[in-house]
PDB file of C-alpha atoms in Angstrom:
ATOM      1  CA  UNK N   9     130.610 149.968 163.585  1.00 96.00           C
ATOM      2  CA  UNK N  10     126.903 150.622 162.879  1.00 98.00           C
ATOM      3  CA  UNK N  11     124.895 152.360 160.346  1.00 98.00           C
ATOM      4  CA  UNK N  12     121.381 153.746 159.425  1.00 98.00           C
ATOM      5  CA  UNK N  13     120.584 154.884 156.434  1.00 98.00           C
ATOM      6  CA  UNK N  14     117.234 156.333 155.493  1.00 98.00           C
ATOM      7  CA  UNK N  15     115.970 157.774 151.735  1.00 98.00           C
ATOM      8  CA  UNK N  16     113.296 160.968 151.848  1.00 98.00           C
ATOM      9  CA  UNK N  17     113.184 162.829 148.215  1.00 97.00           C
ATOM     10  CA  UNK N  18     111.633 166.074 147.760  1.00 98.00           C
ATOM     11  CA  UNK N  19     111.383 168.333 144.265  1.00 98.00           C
ATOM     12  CA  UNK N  20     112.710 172.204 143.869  1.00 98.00           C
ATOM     13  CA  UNK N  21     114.026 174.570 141.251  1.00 98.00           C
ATOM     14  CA  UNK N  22     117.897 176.032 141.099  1.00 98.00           C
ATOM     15  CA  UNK N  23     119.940 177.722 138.704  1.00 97.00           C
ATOM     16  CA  UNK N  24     123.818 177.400 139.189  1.00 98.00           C
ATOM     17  CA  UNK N  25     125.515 180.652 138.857  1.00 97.00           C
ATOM     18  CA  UNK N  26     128.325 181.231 137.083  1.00 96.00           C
ATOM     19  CA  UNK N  27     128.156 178.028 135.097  1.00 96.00           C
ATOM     20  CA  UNK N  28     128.667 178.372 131.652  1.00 95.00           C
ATOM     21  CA  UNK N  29     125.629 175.770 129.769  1.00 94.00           C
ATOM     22  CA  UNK N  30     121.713 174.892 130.279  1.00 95.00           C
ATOM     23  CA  UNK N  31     122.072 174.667 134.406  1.00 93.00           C
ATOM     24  CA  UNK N  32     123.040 178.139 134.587  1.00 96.00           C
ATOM     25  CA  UNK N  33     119.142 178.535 133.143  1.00 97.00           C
ATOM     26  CA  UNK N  34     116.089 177.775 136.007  1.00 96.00           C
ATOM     27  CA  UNK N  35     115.290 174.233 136.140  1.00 97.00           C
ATOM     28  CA  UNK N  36     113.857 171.765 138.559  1.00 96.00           C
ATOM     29  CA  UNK N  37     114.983 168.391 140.223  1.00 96.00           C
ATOM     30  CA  UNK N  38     113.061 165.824 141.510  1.00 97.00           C
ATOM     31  CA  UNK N  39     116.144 165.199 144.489  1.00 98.00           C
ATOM     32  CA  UNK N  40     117.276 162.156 146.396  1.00 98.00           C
ATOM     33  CA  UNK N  41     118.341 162.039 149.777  1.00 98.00           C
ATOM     34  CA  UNK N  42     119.919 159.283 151.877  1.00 98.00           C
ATOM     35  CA  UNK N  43     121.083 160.550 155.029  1.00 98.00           C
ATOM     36  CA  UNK N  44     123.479 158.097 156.839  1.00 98.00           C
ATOM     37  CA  UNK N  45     124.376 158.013 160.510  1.00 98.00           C
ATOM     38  CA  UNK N  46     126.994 155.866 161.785  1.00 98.00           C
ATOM     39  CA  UNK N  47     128.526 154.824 165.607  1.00 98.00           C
ATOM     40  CA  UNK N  48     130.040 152.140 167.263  1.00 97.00           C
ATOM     41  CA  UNK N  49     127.602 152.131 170.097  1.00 96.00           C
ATOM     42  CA  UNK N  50     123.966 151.496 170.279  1.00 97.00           C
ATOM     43  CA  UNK N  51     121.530 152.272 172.911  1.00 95.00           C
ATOM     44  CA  UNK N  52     120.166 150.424 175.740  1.00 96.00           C
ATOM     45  CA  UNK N  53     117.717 148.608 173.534  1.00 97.00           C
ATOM     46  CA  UNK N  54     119.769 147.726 170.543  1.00 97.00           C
ATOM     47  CA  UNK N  55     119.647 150.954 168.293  1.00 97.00           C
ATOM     48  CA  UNK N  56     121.553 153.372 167.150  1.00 97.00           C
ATOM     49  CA  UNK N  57     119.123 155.734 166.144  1.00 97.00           C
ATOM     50  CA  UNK N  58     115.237 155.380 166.120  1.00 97.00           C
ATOM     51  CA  UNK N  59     114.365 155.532 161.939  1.00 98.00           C
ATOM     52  CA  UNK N  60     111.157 157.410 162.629  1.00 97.00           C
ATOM     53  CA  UNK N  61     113.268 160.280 164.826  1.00 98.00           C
ATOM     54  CA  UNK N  62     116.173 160.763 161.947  1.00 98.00           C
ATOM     55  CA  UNK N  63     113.271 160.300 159.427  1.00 98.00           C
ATOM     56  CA  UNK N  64     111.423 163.344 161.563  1.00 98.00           C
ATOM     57  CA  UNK N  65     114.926 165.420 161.014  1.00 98.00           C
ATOM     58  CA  UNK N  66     115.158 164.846 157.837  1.00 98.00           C
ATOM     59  CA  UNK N  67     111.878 165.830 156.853  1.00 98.00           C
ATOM     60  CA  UNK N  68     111.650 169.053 158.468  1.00 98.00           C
ATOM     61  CA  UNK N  69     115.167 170.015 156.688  1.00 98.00           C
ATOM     62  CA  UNK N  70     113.786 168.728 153.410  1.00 98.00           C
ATOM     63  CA  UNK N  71     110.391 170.938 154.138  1.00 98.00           C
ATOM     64  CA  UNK N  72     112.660 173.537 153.788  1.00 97.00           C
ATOM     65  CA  UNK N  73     113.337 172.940 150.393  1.00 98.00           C
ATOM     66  CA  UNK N  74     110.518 171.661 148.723  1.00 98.00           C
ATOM     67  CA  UNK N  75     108.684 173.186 146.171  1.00 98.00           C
ATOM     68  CA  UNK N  76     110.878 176.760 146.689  1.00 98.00           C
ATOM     69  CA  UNK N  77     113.027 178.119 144.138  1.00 98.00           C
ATOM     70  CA  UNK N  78     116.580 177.563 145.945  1.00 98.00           C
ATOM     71  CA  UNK N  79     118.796 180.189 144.833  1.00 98.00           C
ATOM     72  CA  UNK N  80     116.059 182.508 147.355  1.00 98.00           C
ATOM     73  CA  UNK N  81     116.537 180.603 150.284  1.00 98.00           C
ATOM     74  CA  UNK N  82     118.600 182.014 152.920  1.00 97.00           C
ATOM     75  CA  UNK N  83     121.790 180.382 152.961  1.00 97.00           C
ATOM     76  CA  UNK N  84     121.974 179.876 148.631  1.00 98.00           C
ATOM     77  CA  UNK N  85     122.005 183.354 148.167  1.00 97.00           C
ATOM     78  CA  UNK N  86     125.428 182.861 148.655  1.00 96.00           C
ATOM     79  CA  UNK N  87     126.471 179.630 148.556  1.00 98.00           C
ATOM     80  CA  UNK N  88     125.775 177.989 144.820  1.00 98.00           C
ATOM     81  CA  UNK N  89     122.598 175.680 144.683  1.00 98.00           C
ATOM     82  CA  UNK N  90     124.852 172.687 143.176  1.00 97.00           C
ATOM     83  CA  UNK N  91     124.548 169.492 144.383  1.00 97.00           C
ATOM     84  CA  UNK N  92     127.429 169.143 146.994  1.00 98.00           C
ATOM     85  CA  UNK N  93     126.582 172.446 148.222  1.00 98.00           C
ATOM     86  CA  UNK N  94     123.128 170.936 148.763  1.00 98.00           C
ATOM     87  CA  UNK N  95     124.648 167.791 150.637  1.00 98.00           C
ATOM     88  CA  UNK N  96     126.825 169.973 152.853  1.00 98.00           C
ATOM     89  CA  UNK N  97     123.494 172.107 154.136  1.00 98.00           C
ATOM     90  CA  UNK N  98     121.504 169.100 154.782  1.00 98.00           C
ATOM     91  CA  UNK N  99     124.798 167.265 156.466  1.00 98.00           C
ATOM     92  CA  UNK N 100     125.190 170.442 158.609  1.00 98.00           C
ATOM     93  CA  UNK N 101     121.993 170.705 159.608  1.00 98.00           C
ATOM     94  CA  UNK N 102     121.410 166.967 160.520  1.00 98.00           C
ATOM     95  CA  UNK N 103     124.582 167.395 162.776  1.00 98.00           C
ATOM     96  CA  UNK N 104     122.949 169.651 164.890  1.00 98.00           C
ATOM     97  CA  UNK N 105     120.716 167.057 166.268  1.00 97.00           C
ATOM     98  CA  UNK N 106     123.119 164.168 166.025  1.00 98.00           C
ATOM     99  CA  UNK N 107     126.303 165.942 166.201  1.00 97.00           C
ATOM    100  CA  UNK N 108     128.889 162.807 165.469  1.00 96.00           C
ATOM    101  CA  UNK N 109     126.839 160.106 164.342  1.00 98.00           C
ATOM    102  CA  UNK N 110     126.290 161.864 160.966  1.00 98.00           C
ATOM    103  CA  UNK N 111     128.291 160.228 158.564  1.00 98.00           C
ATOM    104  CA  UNK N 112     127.780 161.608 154.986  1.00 98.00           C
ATOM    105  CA  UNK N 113     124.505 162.689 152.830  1.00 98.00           C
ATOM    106  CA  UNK N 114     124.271 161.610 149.620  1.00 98.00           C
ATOM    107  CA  UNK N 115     121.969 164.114 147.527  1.00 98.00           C
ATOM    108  CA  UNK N 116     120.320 162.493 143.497  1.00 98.00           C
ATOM    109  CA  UNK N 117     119.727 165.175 141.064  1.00 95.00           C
ATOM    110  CA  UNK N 118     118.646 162.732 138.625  1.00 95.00           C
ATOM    111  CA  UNK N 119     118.902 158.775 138.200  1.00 95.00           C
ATOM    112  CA  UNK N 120     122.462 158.647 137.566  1.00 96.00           C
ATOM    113  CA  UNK N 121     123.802 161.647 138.629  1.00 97.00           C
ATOM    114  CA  UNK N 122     124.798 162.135 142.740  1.00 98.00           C
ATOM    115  CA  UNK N 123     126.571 163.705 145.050  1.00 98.00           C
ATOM    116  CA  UNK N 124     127.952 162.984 148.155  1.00 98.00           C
ATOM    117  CA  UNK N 125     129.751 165.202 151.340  1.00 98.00           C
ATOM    118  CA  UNK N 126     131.170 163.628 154.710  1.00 98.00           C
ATOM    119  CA  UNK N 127     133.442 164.811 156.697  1.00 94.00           C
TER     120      UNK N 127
END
């Protein structure tokens, strides 16, 4: 089996409703994301996934989500901002480009503090 990994961060503002404690209040992460694809096949030349192409995915999910106030986005109006909510959109939405070969999405709200989703 193979695996990629790549590491993009970007920085927005939630508030997690219907928790009882400071996060329930707006506040802001500076987030973490390592996106990991995995297969047991590579292409003709030896790869499994050009970096710069899941890198280019990534990014324009993660556009999506910097700098904006998440609860107003789309989707988190209502779906909770929390962290494994926030690793199931990006997982989703990186397996509609490469359908099977996502593997899991690991998303940092702080140093020591992640989450992770994979099917």
């Amino acid at each position: 089996m193979y695996r990629v990994r790549v590491i993009k961060s970007f920085a927005s503002a939630h508030n997690l409703r219907g928790y009882e404690g400071d996060c329930e209040n707006l506040h802001g992460h500076n987030w973490k994301v390592e996106a990991y694809l995995a297969s047991d096949k590579l292409d003709k030349i030896g790869m499994l996934v050009d970096f710069k192409v899941l890198k280019k995915h990534l990014n324009e999910i993660l556009d999506g989500l910097d700098h904006k106030y998440i609860n107003e986005l789309e989707y988190f109006k209502t779906v909770n901002p929390t962290s494994e909510n926030m690793c199931r959109f990006i997982y989703d939405k990186l397996k509609e480009h490469f359908g099977t070969m996502v593997e899991r999405v690991v998303v940092w709200e702080s140093d020591n503090a992640a989450a992770e989703y994979w099917e």
